């Protein structure tokens, strides 16, 4: 079953692994049994997702290779410490308006042209949420728990000392290494001596560093 799911490859792609985590049965049906669900709703969701991806890539491309890219991002857009999603939203709307025509033409293989207006409406309704998510990301001062699990798993498993003096705040730096970058192969520990190799392209690769890591 594992060999069939991997489709004869030595490793799984990040997209395949994400699909397995979201819905194991659907992953099994699509990758092993060859069943596909390309109905109208699925195609529309895929098309809108592609447009969102274009906007995010366009917003972040100027900051690839920069250390402390979140600071550079906020400075370039004039976003202060009290900035809200409403302050970032006009920038995303401007990116969309500037590239709308070529990005829509790229959707030809996913949805027919008569459905483009529906995709536009759905995308524009999502822009406030996209602005909120991006702002929350650039304002993050440290990795999230899931990121710590990859950066330094020992921190999550170490017992907490009772009544210990609070350590000084850790200062983190983030470097945006690549967009649509190649990953791996990276070996994931599944426990009980089992591993799974993951390789392929991911939307964004960045590096978190601190004085202690």
N, CA, C and O of each residue as an XYZ file, in Angstrom:
852
protein
N       0.830     -1.201      0.000
C       0.000      0.000      0.000
C       0.868      1.256      0.000
O       0.597      2.217     -0.720
N       1.912      1.227      0.819
C       2.816      2.388      0.861
C       3.471      2.606     -0.494
O       3.571      3.740     -0.962
N       3.921      1.517     -1.131
C       4.570      1.636     -2.436
C       3.603      2.182     -3.475
O       3.985      2.981     -4.329
N       2.332      1.743     -3.399
C       1.334      2.232     -4.342
C       1.055      3.710     -4.116
O       0.901      4.469     -5.073
N       0.990      4.125     -2.841
C       0.734      5.532     -2.539
C       1.878      6.411     -3.026
O       1.653      7.528     -3.493
N       3.104      5.909     -2.916
C       4.274      6.663     -3.368
C       4.417      6.643     -4.884
O       5.241      7.369     -5.440
N       3.615      5.813     -5.559
C       3.623      5.738     -7.021
C       5.005      5.409     -7.576
O       5.433      5.966     -8.586
N       5.691      4.497     -6.900
C       6.988      4.056     -7.386
C       8.132      5.004     -7.115
O       9.264      4.729     -7.515
N       7.870      6.116     -6.446
C       8.924      7.091     -6.145
C       9.588      6.753     -4.808
O       9.028      6.033     -3.982
N      10.788      7.287     -4.620
C      11.506      7.065     -3.360
C      11.032      7.994     -2.257
O      11.314      7.764     -1.081
N      10.307      9.054     -2.637
C       9.871     10.028     -1.638
C       8.503     10.570     -2.020
O       8.054     10.430     -3.157
N       7.851     11.192     -1.043
C       6.543     11.817     -1.269
C       6.727     13.321     -1.401
O       7.645     13.895     -0.816
N       5.855     13.951     -2.169
C       5.914     15.402     -2.305
C       5.224     16.052     -1.114
O       4.366     15.432     -0.485
N       5.587     17.301     -0.793
C       4.880     18.005      0.288
C       3.380     18.086      0.045
O       2.591     17.990      0.986
N       2.978     18.263     -1.225
C       1.550     18.352     -1.538
C       0.842     17.037     -1.236
O      -0.252     17.035     -0.672
N       1.465     15.915     -1.611
C       0.873     14.609     -1.335
C       0.767     14.359      0.168
O      -0.223     13.809      0.648
N       1.810     14.773      0.909
C       1.798     14.581      2.355
C       0.727     15.442      3.015
O       0.069     15.007      3.960
N       0.552     16.662      2.517
C      -0.483     17.542      3.042
C      -1.868     16.957      2.777
O      -2.750     17.016      3.635
N      -2.052     16.392      1.582
C      -3.327     15.765      1.261
C      -3.618     14.576      2.144
O      -4.765     14.354      2.533
N      -2.587     13.804      2.467
C      -2.751     12.655      3.362
C      -3.164     13.108      4.754
O      -4.004     12.477      5.396
N      -2.563     14.220      5.225
C      -2.901     14.720      6.559
C      -4.328     15.256      6.611
O      -5.014     15.090      7.620
N      -4.782     15.897      5.534
C      -6.126     16.482      5.510
C      -7.208     15.405      5.452
O      -8.199     15.472      6.179
N      -7.012     14.414      4.583
C      -8.036     13.370      4.416
C      -7.363     12.097      3.919
O      -7.149     11.948      2.716
N      -7.024     11.175      4.818
C      -6.356      9.927      4.409
C      -7.155      9.132      3.377
O      -6.575      8.564      2.451
N      -8.486      9.086      3.529
C      -9.277      8.303      2.593
C      -9.221      8.895      1.184
O      -9.057      8.167      0.205
N      -9.358     10.207      1.091
C      -9.293     10.837     -0.234
C      -7.921     10.638     -0.854
O      -7.812     10.399     -2.057
N      -6.873     10.735     -0.045
C      -5.518     10.519     -0.545
C      -5.373      9.099     -1.089
O      -4.789      8.885     -2.151
N      -5.907      8.142     -0.350
C      -5.871      6.747     -0.802
C      -6.650      6.583     -2.101
O      -6.174      5.934     -3.034
N      -7.843      7.166     -2.167
C      -8.688      7.019     -3.350
C      -8.031      7.615     -4.590
O      -8.094      7.029     -5.671
N      -7.402      8.776     -4.435
C      -6.824      9.458     -5.582
C      -5.491      8.844     -5.997
O      -5.250      8.649     -7.189
N      -4.621      8.535     -5.036
C      -3.261      8.113     -5.358
C      -3.140      6.609     -5.597
O      -2.307      6.176     -6.393
N      -3.953      5.819     -4.923
C      -3.845      4.363     -5.061
C      -4.910      3.808     -5.999
O      -4.610      2.976     -6.855
N      -6.158      4.266     -5.843
C      -7.242      3.745     -6.672
C      -7.436      4.523     -7.969
O      -8.158      4.078     -8.861
N      -6.789      5.694     -8.074
C      -6.876      6.471     -9.305
C      -8.178      7.196     -9.501
O      -8.518      7.548    -10.630
N      -8.938      7.440     -8.413
C     -10.202      8.154     -8.508
C      -9.945      9.651     -8.383
O      -9.167     10.069     -7.526
N     -10.572     10.450     -9.206
C     -10.392     11.891     -9.189
C     -11.731     12.593     -8.993
O     -12.771     12.086     -9.415
N     -11.704     13.746     -8.360
C     -12.933     14.502     -8.089
C     -12.837     15.882     -8.729
O     -12.738     16.893     -8.033
N     -12.867     15.915    -10.051
C     -12.758     17.182    -10.756
C     -14.140     17.697    -11.151
O     -14.431     17.878    -12.334
N     -14.992     17.932    -10.143
C     -16.292     18.508    -10.423
C     -16.151     20.029    -10.503
O     -15.065     20.573    -10.298
N     -17.255     20.703    -10.801
C     -17.213     22.158    -10.999
C     -16.726     22.873     -9.754
O     -15.941     23.817     -9.840
N     -17.192     22.424     -8.591
C     -16.802     23.084     -7.347
C     -15.308     22.920     -7.089
O     -14.636     23.860     -6.664
N     -14.794     21.716     -7.349
C     -13.368     21.471     -7.127
C     -12.518     22.319     -8.064
O     -11.506     22.887     -7.652
N     -12.931     22.402     -9.320
C     -12.169     23.194    -10.286
C     -12.177     24.677     -9.913
O     -11.162     25.358    -10.060
N     -13.321     25.182     -9.430
C     -13.392     26.582     -9.046
C     -12.490     26.855     -7.843
O     -11.782     27.862     -7.808
N     -12.518     25.964     -6.866
C     -11.661     26.137     -5.690
C     -10.191     26.128     -6.084
O      -9.393     26.901     -5.554
N      -9.840     25.256     -7.011
C      -8.457     25.193     -7.488
C      -8.071     26.492     -8.187
O      -6.971     27.009     -7.991
N      -8.985     27.016     -9.005
C      -8.702     28.251     -9.729
C      -8.496     29.424     -8.780
O      -7.564     30.210     -8.953
N      -9.363     29.545     -7.775
C      -9.227     30.637     -6.806
C      -7.930     30.468     -6.015
O      -7.248     31.449     -5.719
N      -7.592     29.225     -5.673
C      -6.338     28.978     -4.960
C      -5.128     29.400     -5.766
O      -4.155     29.911     -5.210
N      -5.179     29.190     -7.071
C      -4.077     29.614     -7.942
C      -3.933     31.135     -7.935
O      -2.818     31.657     -7.919
N      -5.061     31.841     -7.948
C      -5.011     33.304     -7.911
C      -4.435     33.806     -6.589
O      -3.637     34.744     -6.568
N      -4.843     33.179     -5.489
C      -4.289     33.537     -4.179
C      -2.781     33.309     -4.167
O      -2.023     34.134     -3.657
N      -2.356     32.189     -4.729
C      -0.929     31.873     -4.790
C      -0.178     32.941     -5.569
O       0.906     33.357     -5.160
N      -0.744     33.391     -6.691
C      -0.104     34.441     -7.495
C       0.081     35.721     -6.671
O       1.143     36.343     -6.715
N      -0.946     36.107     -5.930
C      -0.872     37.341     -5.146
C       0.194     37.227     -4.064
O       0.984     38.151     -3.873
N       0.222     36.108     -3.361
C       1.212     35.920     -2.302
C       2.632     35.929     -2.869
O       3.538     36.530     -2.291
N       2.812     35.263     -3.995
C       4.143     35.216     -4.609
C       4.587     36.602     -5.049
O       5.745     36.976     -4.859
N       3.671     37.366     -5.638
C       4.005     38.715     -6.089
C       4.324     39.625     -4.905
O       5.202     40.483     -5.002
N       3.616     39.443     -3.788
C       3.837     40.278     -2.610
C       5.182     39.994     -1.950
O       5.799     40.900     -1.388
N       5.643     38.739     -2.013
C       6.851     38.352     -1.276
C       8.119     38.323     -2.124
O       9.222     38.369     -1.579
N       7.984     38.249     -3.435
C       9.166     38.134     -4.300
C      10.227     39.209     -4.037
O      11.412     38.875     -4.038
N       9.869     40.487     -3.811
C      10.924     41.491     -3.584
C      11.763     41.236     -2.331
O      12.804     41.870     -2.157
N      11.338     40.331     -1.465
C      12.024     40.145     -0.191
C      12.766     38.813     -0.103
O      13.268     38.449      0.961
N      12.838     38.078     -1.229
C      13.596     36.829     -1.253
C      15.070     37.119     -1.031
O      15.639     38.008     -1.666
N      15.680     36.373     -0.137
C      17.099     36.535      0.158
C      17.407     37.507      1.276
O      18.561     37.633      1.685
N      16.392     38.198      1.777
C      16.621     39.186      2.831
C      16.520     38.558      4.219
O      15.578     37.823      4.516
N      17.496     38.858      5.054
C      17.399     38.480      6.453
C      16.457     39.478      7.145
O      16.470     40.671      6.842
N      15.653     38.976      8.063
C      14.626     39.794      8.705
C      13.668     40.372      7.658
O      13.314     41.551      7.695
N      13.260     39.506      6.725
C      12.384     39.977      5.657
C      11.064     40.552      6.187
O      10.532     41.471      5.564
N      10.497     40.055      7.321
C       9.260     40.676      7.796
C       9.418     42.157      8.113
O       8.523     42.960      7.851
N      10.584     42.513      8.689
C      10.835     43.925      8.987
C      10.923     44.734      7.698
O      10.351     45.819      7.594
N      11.646     44.193      6.716
C      11.765     44.882      5.425
C      10.400     45.021      4.754
O      10.106     46.047      4.139
N       9.581     43.998      4.872
C       8.242     44.015      4.284
C       7.399     45.118      4.904
O       6.768     45.904      4.196
N       7.393     45.170      6.231
C       6.573     46.169      6.916
C       7.089     47.579      6.662
O       6.298     48.511      6.517
N       8.408     47.744      6.608
C       8.984     49.064      6.336
C       8.627     49.537      4.925
O       8.252     50.692      4.724
N       8.750     48.631      3.954
C       8.472     48.994      2.565
C       7.026     49.415      2.362
O       6.731     50.269      1.526
N       6.119     48.807      3.136
C       4.703     49.109      2.979
C       4.196     50.117      4.004
O       3.003     50.418      4.045
N       5.102     50.640      4.834
C       4.704     51.633      5.819
C       3.793     51.084      6.892
O       2.904     51.787      7.372
N       4.002     49.823      7.279
C       3.165     49.186      8.293
C       3.837     49.309      9.659
O       4.893     48.717      9.882
N       3.246     50.063     10.564
C       3.795     50.232     11.899
C       3.360     49.116     12.834
O       2.636     48.208     12.426
N       3.804     49.178     14.101
C       3.471     48.134     15.078
C       1.970     47.964     15.294
O       1.516     46.874     15.643
N       1.204     49.016     15.093
C      -0.242     48.951     15.317
C      -1.019     48.704     14.032
O      -2.238     48.872     14.007
N      -0.340     48.311     12.977
C      -1.004     48.103     11.689
C      -2.021     46.976     11.785
O      -1.850     46.029     12.552
N      -3.063     47.092     11.006
C      -4.099     46.065     10.933
C      -4.199     45.561      9.500
O      -3.552     46.082      8.591
N      -5.020     44.541      9.323
C      -5.200     43.985      7.984
C      -5.725     45.027      7.010
O      -5.425     44.970      5.817
N      -6.501     45.974      7.506
C      -7.033     47.024      6.636
C      -5.924     47.880      6.037
O      -6.097     48.456      4.963
N      -4.775     47.969      6.730
C      -3.650     48.753      6.215
C      -2.910     48.006      5.109
O      -2.334     48.627      4.215
N      -2.925     46.685      5.167
C      -2.235     45.875      4.164
C      -3.120     45.571      2.958
O      -2.619     45.350      1.856
N      -4.419     45.561      3.165
C      -5.365     45.172      2.117
C      -5.202     45.966      0.815
O      -5.228     45.359     -0.256
N      -5.035     47.305      0.855
C      -4.895     48.041     -0.412
C      -3.722     47.573     -1.269
O      -3.794     47.606     -2.497
N      -2.641     47.136     -0.620
C      -1.488     46.654     -1.385
C      -1.840     45.374     -2.131
O      -1.495     45.229     -3.304
N      -2.519     44.452     -1.470
C      -2.908     43.209     -2.131
C      -3.915     43.483     -3.243
O      -3.863     42.861     -4.304
N      -4.827     44.411     -2.995
C      -5.793     44.763     -4.040
C      -5.084     45.368     -5.244
O      -5.465     45.106     -6.385
N      -4.057     46.174     -5.000
C      -3.302     46.786     -6.095
C      -2.565     45.723     -6.912
O      -2.533     45.798     -8.140
N      -1.978     44.742     -6.241
C      -1.293     43.660     -6.947
C      -2.279     42.888     -7.825
O      -1.969     42.533     -8.963
N      -3.451     42.638     -7.286
C      -4.465     41.913     -8.040
C      -4.925     42.710     -9.265
O      -5.038     42.162    -10.362
N      -5.185     43.984     -9.074
C      -5.661     44.813    -10.179
C      -4.594     44.951    -11.270
O      -4.926     45.047    -12.451
N      -3.322     44.962    -10.881
C      -2.237     45.139    -11.854
C      -1.988     43.882    -12.683
O      -1.508     43.976    -13.813
N      -2.304     42.720    -12.143
C      -1.973     41.465    -12.819
C      -3.201     40.625    -13.155
O      -3.069     39.476    -13.578
N      -4.373     41.178    -12.973
C      -5.606     40.409    -13.103
C      -5.740     39.723    -14.473
O      -6.054     38.535    -14.538
N      -5.509     40.448    -15.540
C      -5.736     39.891    -16.878
C      -4.841     38.676    -17.173
O      -5.365     37.627    -17.546
N      -3.516     38.779    -17.020
C      -2.690     37.594    -17.319
C      -2.954     36.434    -16.367
O      -2.897     35.274    -16.776
N      -3.241     36.730    -15.102
C      -3.505     35.647    -14.157
C      -4.797     34.921    -14.497
O      -4.872     33.701    -14.349
N      -5.804     35.638    -14.944
C      -7.058     34.990    -15.328
C      -6.860     34.117    -16.567
O      -7.448     33.040    -16.662
N      -6.051     34.564    -17.503
C      -5.814     33.768    -18.707
C      -5.135     32.445    -18.370
O      -5.288     31.464    -19.098
N      -4.389     32.414    -17.274
C      -3.733     31.173    -16.852
C      -4.736     30.136    -16.347
O      -4.385     28.968    -16.180
N      -5.964     30.548    -16.107
C      -6.970     29.636    -15.561
C      -7.686     28.832    -16.640
O      -8.563     28.027    -16.326
N      -7.330     29.035    -17.897
C      -8.041     28.389    -19.000
C      -8.131     26.872    -18.838
O      -9.146     26.273    -19.194
N      -7.086     26.251    -18.307
C      -7.100     24.792    -18.208
C      -7.851     24.299    -16.977
O      -7.995     23.092    -16.778
N      -8.331     25.226    -16.149
C      -9.050     24.836    -14.938
C     -10.544     25.142    -15.017
O     -11.378     24.312    -14.657
N     -10.869     26.340    -15.491
C     -12.275     26.729    -15.595
C     -12.489     27.469    -16.910
O     -11.567     28.127    -17.392
N     -13.684     27.380    -17.507
C     -13.956     28.117    -18.748
C     -14.049     29.620    -18.491
O     -14.281     30.051    -17.362
N     -13.869     30.396    -19.526
C     -13.817     31.849    -19.395
C     -15.106     32.422    -18.812
O     -15.062     33.437    -18.118
N     -16.251     31.796    -19.078
C     -17.508     32.325    -18.554
C     -17.594     32.219    -17.034
O     -18.456     32.844    -16.417
N     -16.707     31.434    -16.429
C     -16.696     31.322    -14.970
C     -15.675     32.246    -14.312
O     -15.575     32.289    -13.086
N     -14.917     32.984    -15.121
C     -13.925     33.904    -14.551
C     -14.560     34.928    -13.612
O     -14.010     35.175    -12.538
N     -15.704     35.541    -13.973
C     -16.298     36.524    -13.047
C     -16.605     35.926    -11.667
O     -16.467     36.604    -10.649
N     -17.016     34.674    -11.640
C     -17.290     34.033    -10.355
C     -16.002     33.857     -9.564
O     -15.980     34.060     -8.350
N     -14.925     33.479    -10.256
C     -13.635     33.324     -9.578
C     -13.148     34.665     -9.037
O     -12.583     34.727     -7.945
N     -13.364     35.737     -9.799
C     -12.965     37.080     -9.360
C     -13.716     37.471     -8.093
O     -13.117     37.984     -7.148
N     -15.015     37.233     -8.069
C     -15.812     37.572     -6.891
C     -15.348     36.796     -5.666
O     -15.238     37.352     -4.574
N     -15.080     35.516     -5.854
C     -14.638     34.700     -4.719
C     -13.270     35.150     -4.226
O     -13.034     35.220     -3.020
N     -12.365     35.456     -5.161
C     -11.036     35.911     -4.751
C     -11.124     37.217     -3.984
O     -10.526     37.352     -2.916
N     -11.872     38.190     -4.524
C     -11.935     39.504     -3.889
C     -12.595     39.432     -2.513
O     -12.304     40.254     -1.644
N     -13.484     38.456     -2.308
C     -14.076     38.281     -0.982
C     -13.076     37.698      0.006
O     -13.235     37.842      1.218
N     -12.032     37.032     -0.521
C     -11.014     36.417      0.334
C      -9.863     37.355      0.675
O      -9.103     37.082      1.605
N      -9.721     38.455     -0.062
C      -8.563     39.330      0.136
C      -8.434     39.864      1.560
O      -7.311     39.926      2.061
N      -9.519     40.255      2.251
C      -9.350     40.695      3.642
C      -8.769     39.601      4.542
O      -7.928     39.882      5.396
N      -9.217     38.356      4.352
C      -8.668     37.255      5.141
C      -7.214     36.995      4.783
O      -6.405     36.676      5.654
N      -6.879     37.130      3.501
C      -5.498     36.946      3.068
C      -4.603     38.013      3.677
O      -3.490     37.715      4.109
N      -5.077     39.256      3.717
C      -4.303     40.343      4.324
C      -4.090     40.081      5.811
O      -2.997     40.311      6.329
N      -5.122     39.604      6.500
C      -5.012     39.325      7.931
C      -4.004     38.208      8.192
O      -3.194     38.299      9.114
N      -4.058     37.153      7.376
C      -3.138     36.029      7.561
C      -1.698     36.438      7.284
O      -0.791     36.046      8.018
N      -1.479     37.226      6.228
C      -0.126     37.659      5.886
C       0.425     38.598      6.947
O       1.596     38.495      7.313
N      -0.395     39.505      7.442
C       0.076     40.430      8.477
C       0.409     39.676      9.758
O       1.414     39.968     10.406
N      -0.414     38.725     10.121
C      -0.138     37.915     11.313
C       1.186     37.162     11.163
O       1.932     36.992     12.128
N       1.460     36.721      9.951
C       2.704     36.003      9.677
C       3.907     36.926      9.828
O       4.875     36.568     10.499
N       3.864     38.107      9.217
C       5.035     38.989      9.256
C       5.244     39.595     10.647
O       6.350     40.032     10.966
N       4.212     39.627     11.466
C       4.348     40.178     12.816
C       4.762     39.129     13.846
O       4.993     39.465     15.007
N       4.859     37.865     13.437
C       5.248     36.799     14.368
C       6.677     37.024     14.858
O       7.579     37.267     14.055
N       6.882     36.944     16.153
C       8.202     37.199     16.735
C       8.994     35.922     16.985
O      10.186     35.983     17.285
N       8.347     34.769     16.867
C       9.026     33.502     17.100
C       8.294     32.405     16.333
O       7.151     32.596     15.919
N       8.942     31.259     16.141
C       8.273     30.161     15.440
C       7.066     29.652     16.230
O       7.009     29.781     17.453
N       6.111     29.074     15.514
C       4.989     28.431     16.168
C       5.392     27.043     16.636
O       6.474     26.555     16.307
N       4.521     26.416     17.400
C       4.847     25.123     17.990
C       5.208     24.095     16.926
O       6.161     23.333     17.089
N       4.439     24.076     15.830
C       4.730     23.124     14.765
C       6.082     23.365     14.121
O       6.759     22.419     13.719
N       6.483     24.636     14.020
C       7.798     24.955     13.457
C       8.905     24.576     14.423
O       9.969     24.127     13.998
N       8.670     24.752     15.723
C       9.643     24.328     16.721
C       9.892     22.827     16.631
O      11.009     22.362     16.858
N       8.845     22.072     16.299
C       8.988     20.621     16.205
C      10.017     20.232     15.152
O      10.653     19.184     15.264
N      10.187     21.071     14.125
C      11.192     20.817     13.105
C      12.526     21.464     13.447
O      13.582     20.892     13.181
N      12.480     22.662     14.038
C      13.711     23.388     14.338
C      14.486     22.771     15.491
O      15.701     22.591     15.403
N      13.783     22.445     16.575
C      14.440     21.949     17.779
C      13.461     21.096     18.586
O      12.894     21.577     19.567
N      13.253     19.833     18.187
C      12.273     18.979     18.866
C      12.540     18.801     20.351
O      11.611     18.535     21.114
N      13.815     18.945     20.787
C      14.138     18.725     22.197
C      13.471     19.756     23.096
O      13.227     19.489     24.273
N      13.176     20.930     22.553
C      12.528     21.961     23.368
C      11.121     21.550     23.766
O      10.660     21.868     24.863
N      10.446     20.848     22.879
C       9.068     20.464     23.154
C       8.995     19.306     24.130
O       8.020     19.171     24.869
N      10.035     18.458     24.136
C      10.017     17.283     25.000
C      10.694     17.504     26.343
O      10.533     16.696     27.258
N      11.464     18.613     26.475
C      12.168     18.865     27.722
C      11.187     19.230     28.836
O      10.282     20.033     28.613
N      11.350     18.653     30.038
C      10.456     18.997     31.151
C      10.653     20.443     31.587
O      11.768     20.964     31.562
N       9.562     21.082     31.986
C       9.635     22.468     32.417
C      10.062     22.548     33.881
O       9.516     21.867     34.750
N      11.049     23.396     34.123
C      11.526     23.559     35.496
C      10.501     24.351     36.313
O       9.902     25.308     35.823
N      10.313     23.933     37.567
C       9.346     24.609     38.422
C       9.958     25.857     39.042
O      11.081     25.827     39.547
N       9.218     26.941     38.997
C       9.605     28.192     39.615
C      10.970     28.687     39.149
O      11.701     29.318     39.913
N      11.303     28.408     37.926
C      12.587     28.873     37.394
C      12.454     30.324     36.953
O      11.385     30.769     36.535
N      13.547     31.042     37.054
C      13.532     32.435     36.620
C      13.293     32.493     35.119
O      13.829     31.682     34.363
N      12.503     33.438     34.701
C      12.185     33.563     33.283
C      13.436     33.944     32.495
O      14.122     34.899     32.859
N      13.746     33.213     31.418
C      14.923     33.553     30.619
C      14.675     34.839     29.838
O      13.526     35.220     29.613
N      15.734     35.499     29.431
C      15.550     36.709     28.616
C      14.856     36.339     27.310
O      15.027     35.225     26.815
N      14.086     37.249     26.754
C      13.378     36.945     25.510
C      14.343     36.599     24.386
O      15.371     37.253     24.209
N      14.004     35.577     23.642
C      14.843     35.123     22.537
C      14.525     35.946     21.289
O      13.361     36.136     20.935
N      15.561     36.423     20.640
C      15.384     37.241     19.442
C      15.587     36.364     18.216
O      16.639     35.747     18.045
N      14.575     36.317     17.372
C      14.613     35.475     16.193
C      14.777     36.315     14.932
O      14.346     37.466     14.872
N      15.413     35.711     13.923
C      15.578     36.329     12.616
C      15.034     35.360     11.562
O      15.181     34.144     11.686
N      14.409     35.916     10.534
C      13.820     35.100      9.475
C      14.376     35.525      8.126
O      14.322     36.699      7.760
N      14.907     34.567      7.401
C      15.400     34.825      6.054
C      14.514     34.089      5.066
O      14.310     32.881      5.191
N      13.990     34.806      4.090
C      13.164     34.202      3.044
C      14.101     33.649      1.976
O      14.713     34.406      1.223
N      14.208     32.328      1.916
C      15.186     31.697      1.034
C      14.676     31.512     -0.387
O      15.424     31.704     -1.345
N      13.411     31.140     -0.532
C      12.908     30.860     -1.877
C      11.391     30.817     -1.888
O      10.755     30.505     -0.881
N      10.827     31.132     -3.031
C       9.419     30.908     -3.315
C       9.354     29.837     -4.394
O      10.131     29.872     -5.348
N       8.440     28.893     -4.254
C       8.395     27.731     -5.148
C       9.766     27.056     -5.153
O      10.310     26.732     -6.209
N      10.312     26.849     -3.953
C      11.644     26.272     -3.827
C      11.619     24.760     -3.712
O      10.613     24.171     -3.317
N      12.737     24.138     -4.061
C      12.868     22.689     -3.976
C      13.246     22.280     -2.559
O      14.077     22.919     -1.914
N      12.632     21.221     -2.093
C      12.860     20.724     -0.740
C      13.292     19.276     -0.804
O      12.748     18.473     -1.563
N      14.303     18.956      0.026
C      14.623     17.566      0.276
C      15.555     16.904     -0.725
O      16.174     17.534     -1.584
N      15.611     15.567     -0.550
C      14.738     14.785      0.322
C      15.036     14.969      1.813
O      16.190     15.008      2.240
N      13.955     15.080      2.583
C      14.021     15.193      4.034
C      13.359     13.964      4.623
O      12.259     13.589      4.217
N      14.031     13.334      5.584
C      13.508     12.121      6.195
C      12.680     12.479      7.421
O      13.192     13.085      8.363
N      11.393     12.103      7.415
C      10.500     12.342      8.547
C      10.432     11.091      9.410
O      10.204      9.991      8.906
N      10.629     11.261     10.698
C      10.561     10.143     11.641
C       9.101      9.844     11.973
O       8.410     10.682     12.552
N       8.633      8.654     11.610
C       7.256      8.256     11.875
C       7.116      7.471     13.169
O       6.010      7.077     13.540
N       8.234      7.241     13.861
C       8.196      6.449     15.092
C       8.331      4.963     14.810
O       8.108      4.507     13.689
N       8.695      4.220     15.830
C       8.860      2.757     15.724
C       9.830      2.363     14.619
O       9.676      1.321     13.982
N      10.816      3.198     14.404
C      11.829      2.881     13.411
C      11.424      3.125     11.975
O      12.168      2.765     11.062
N      10.258      3.730     11.741
C       9.779      3.984     10.386
C      10.041      5.442      9.997
O       9.927      6.353     10.818
N      10.390      5.632      8.740
C      10.622      6.984      8.225
C       9.928      7.139      6.875
O       9.568      6.157      6.226
N       9.752      8.392      6.470
C       9.183      8.701      5.161
C       9.974      9.858      4.568
O      10.089     10.922      5.176
N      10.513      9.643      3.383
C      11.272     10.697      2.704
C      10.315     11.625      1.971
O       9.385     11.175      1.302
N      10.557     12.934      2.105
C       9.725     13.944      1.461
C      10.615     14.823      0.594
O      11.663     15.287      1.044
N      10.203     15.052     -0.643
C      10.946     15.939     -1.536
C       9.981     16.533     -2.550
O       8.933     15.954     -2.838
N      10.337     17.678     -3.081
C       9.483     18.329     -4.070
C       9.542     19.832     -3.920
O      10.499     20.370     -3.363
N       8.523     20.512     -4.414
C       8.466     21.969     -4.343
C       7.494     22.407     -3.254
O       6.451     21.786     -3.050
N       7.848     23.479     -2.560
C       6.969     24.073     -1.568
C       6.802     25.559     -1.899
O       7.665     26.176     -2.523
N       5.676     26.109     -1.465
C       5.371     27.501     -1.808
C       6.424     28.469     -1.293
O       6.778     29.435     -1.969
N       6.923     28.200     -0.086
C       7.869     29.146      0.530
C       8.839     28.406      1.425
O       8.444     27.530      2.195
N      10.107     28.760      1.324
C      11.130     28.211      2.207
C      11.801     29.376      2.918
O      12.318     30.288      2.273
N      11.793     29.346      4.240
C      12.484     30.382      5.001
C      13.262     29.761      6.146
O      13.006     28.625      6.546
N      14.203     30.509      6.661
C      15.064     30.013      7.733
C      14.882     30.879      8.975
O      15.012     32.103      8.932
N      14.574     30.200     10.091
C      14.519     30.866     11.396
C      15.853     30.655     12.103
O      16.348     29.530     12.161
N      16.431     31.703     12.633
C      17.675     31.588     13.403
C      17.572     32.453     14.658
O      16.866     33.461     14.688
N      18.303     32.025     15.697
C      18.406     32.812     16.918
C      19.796     32.582     17.487
O      20.558     31.763     16.974
N      20.121     33.307     18.548
C      21.447     33.157     19.146
C      21.668     31.754     19.714
O      22.806     31.296     19.815
N      20.578     31.071     20.086
C      20.705     29.766     20.710
C      20.407     28.608     19.749
O      20.462     27.444     20.146
N      20.098     28.919     18.515
C      19.757     27.859     17.566
C      20.273     28.194     16.181
O      20.080     27.417     15.246
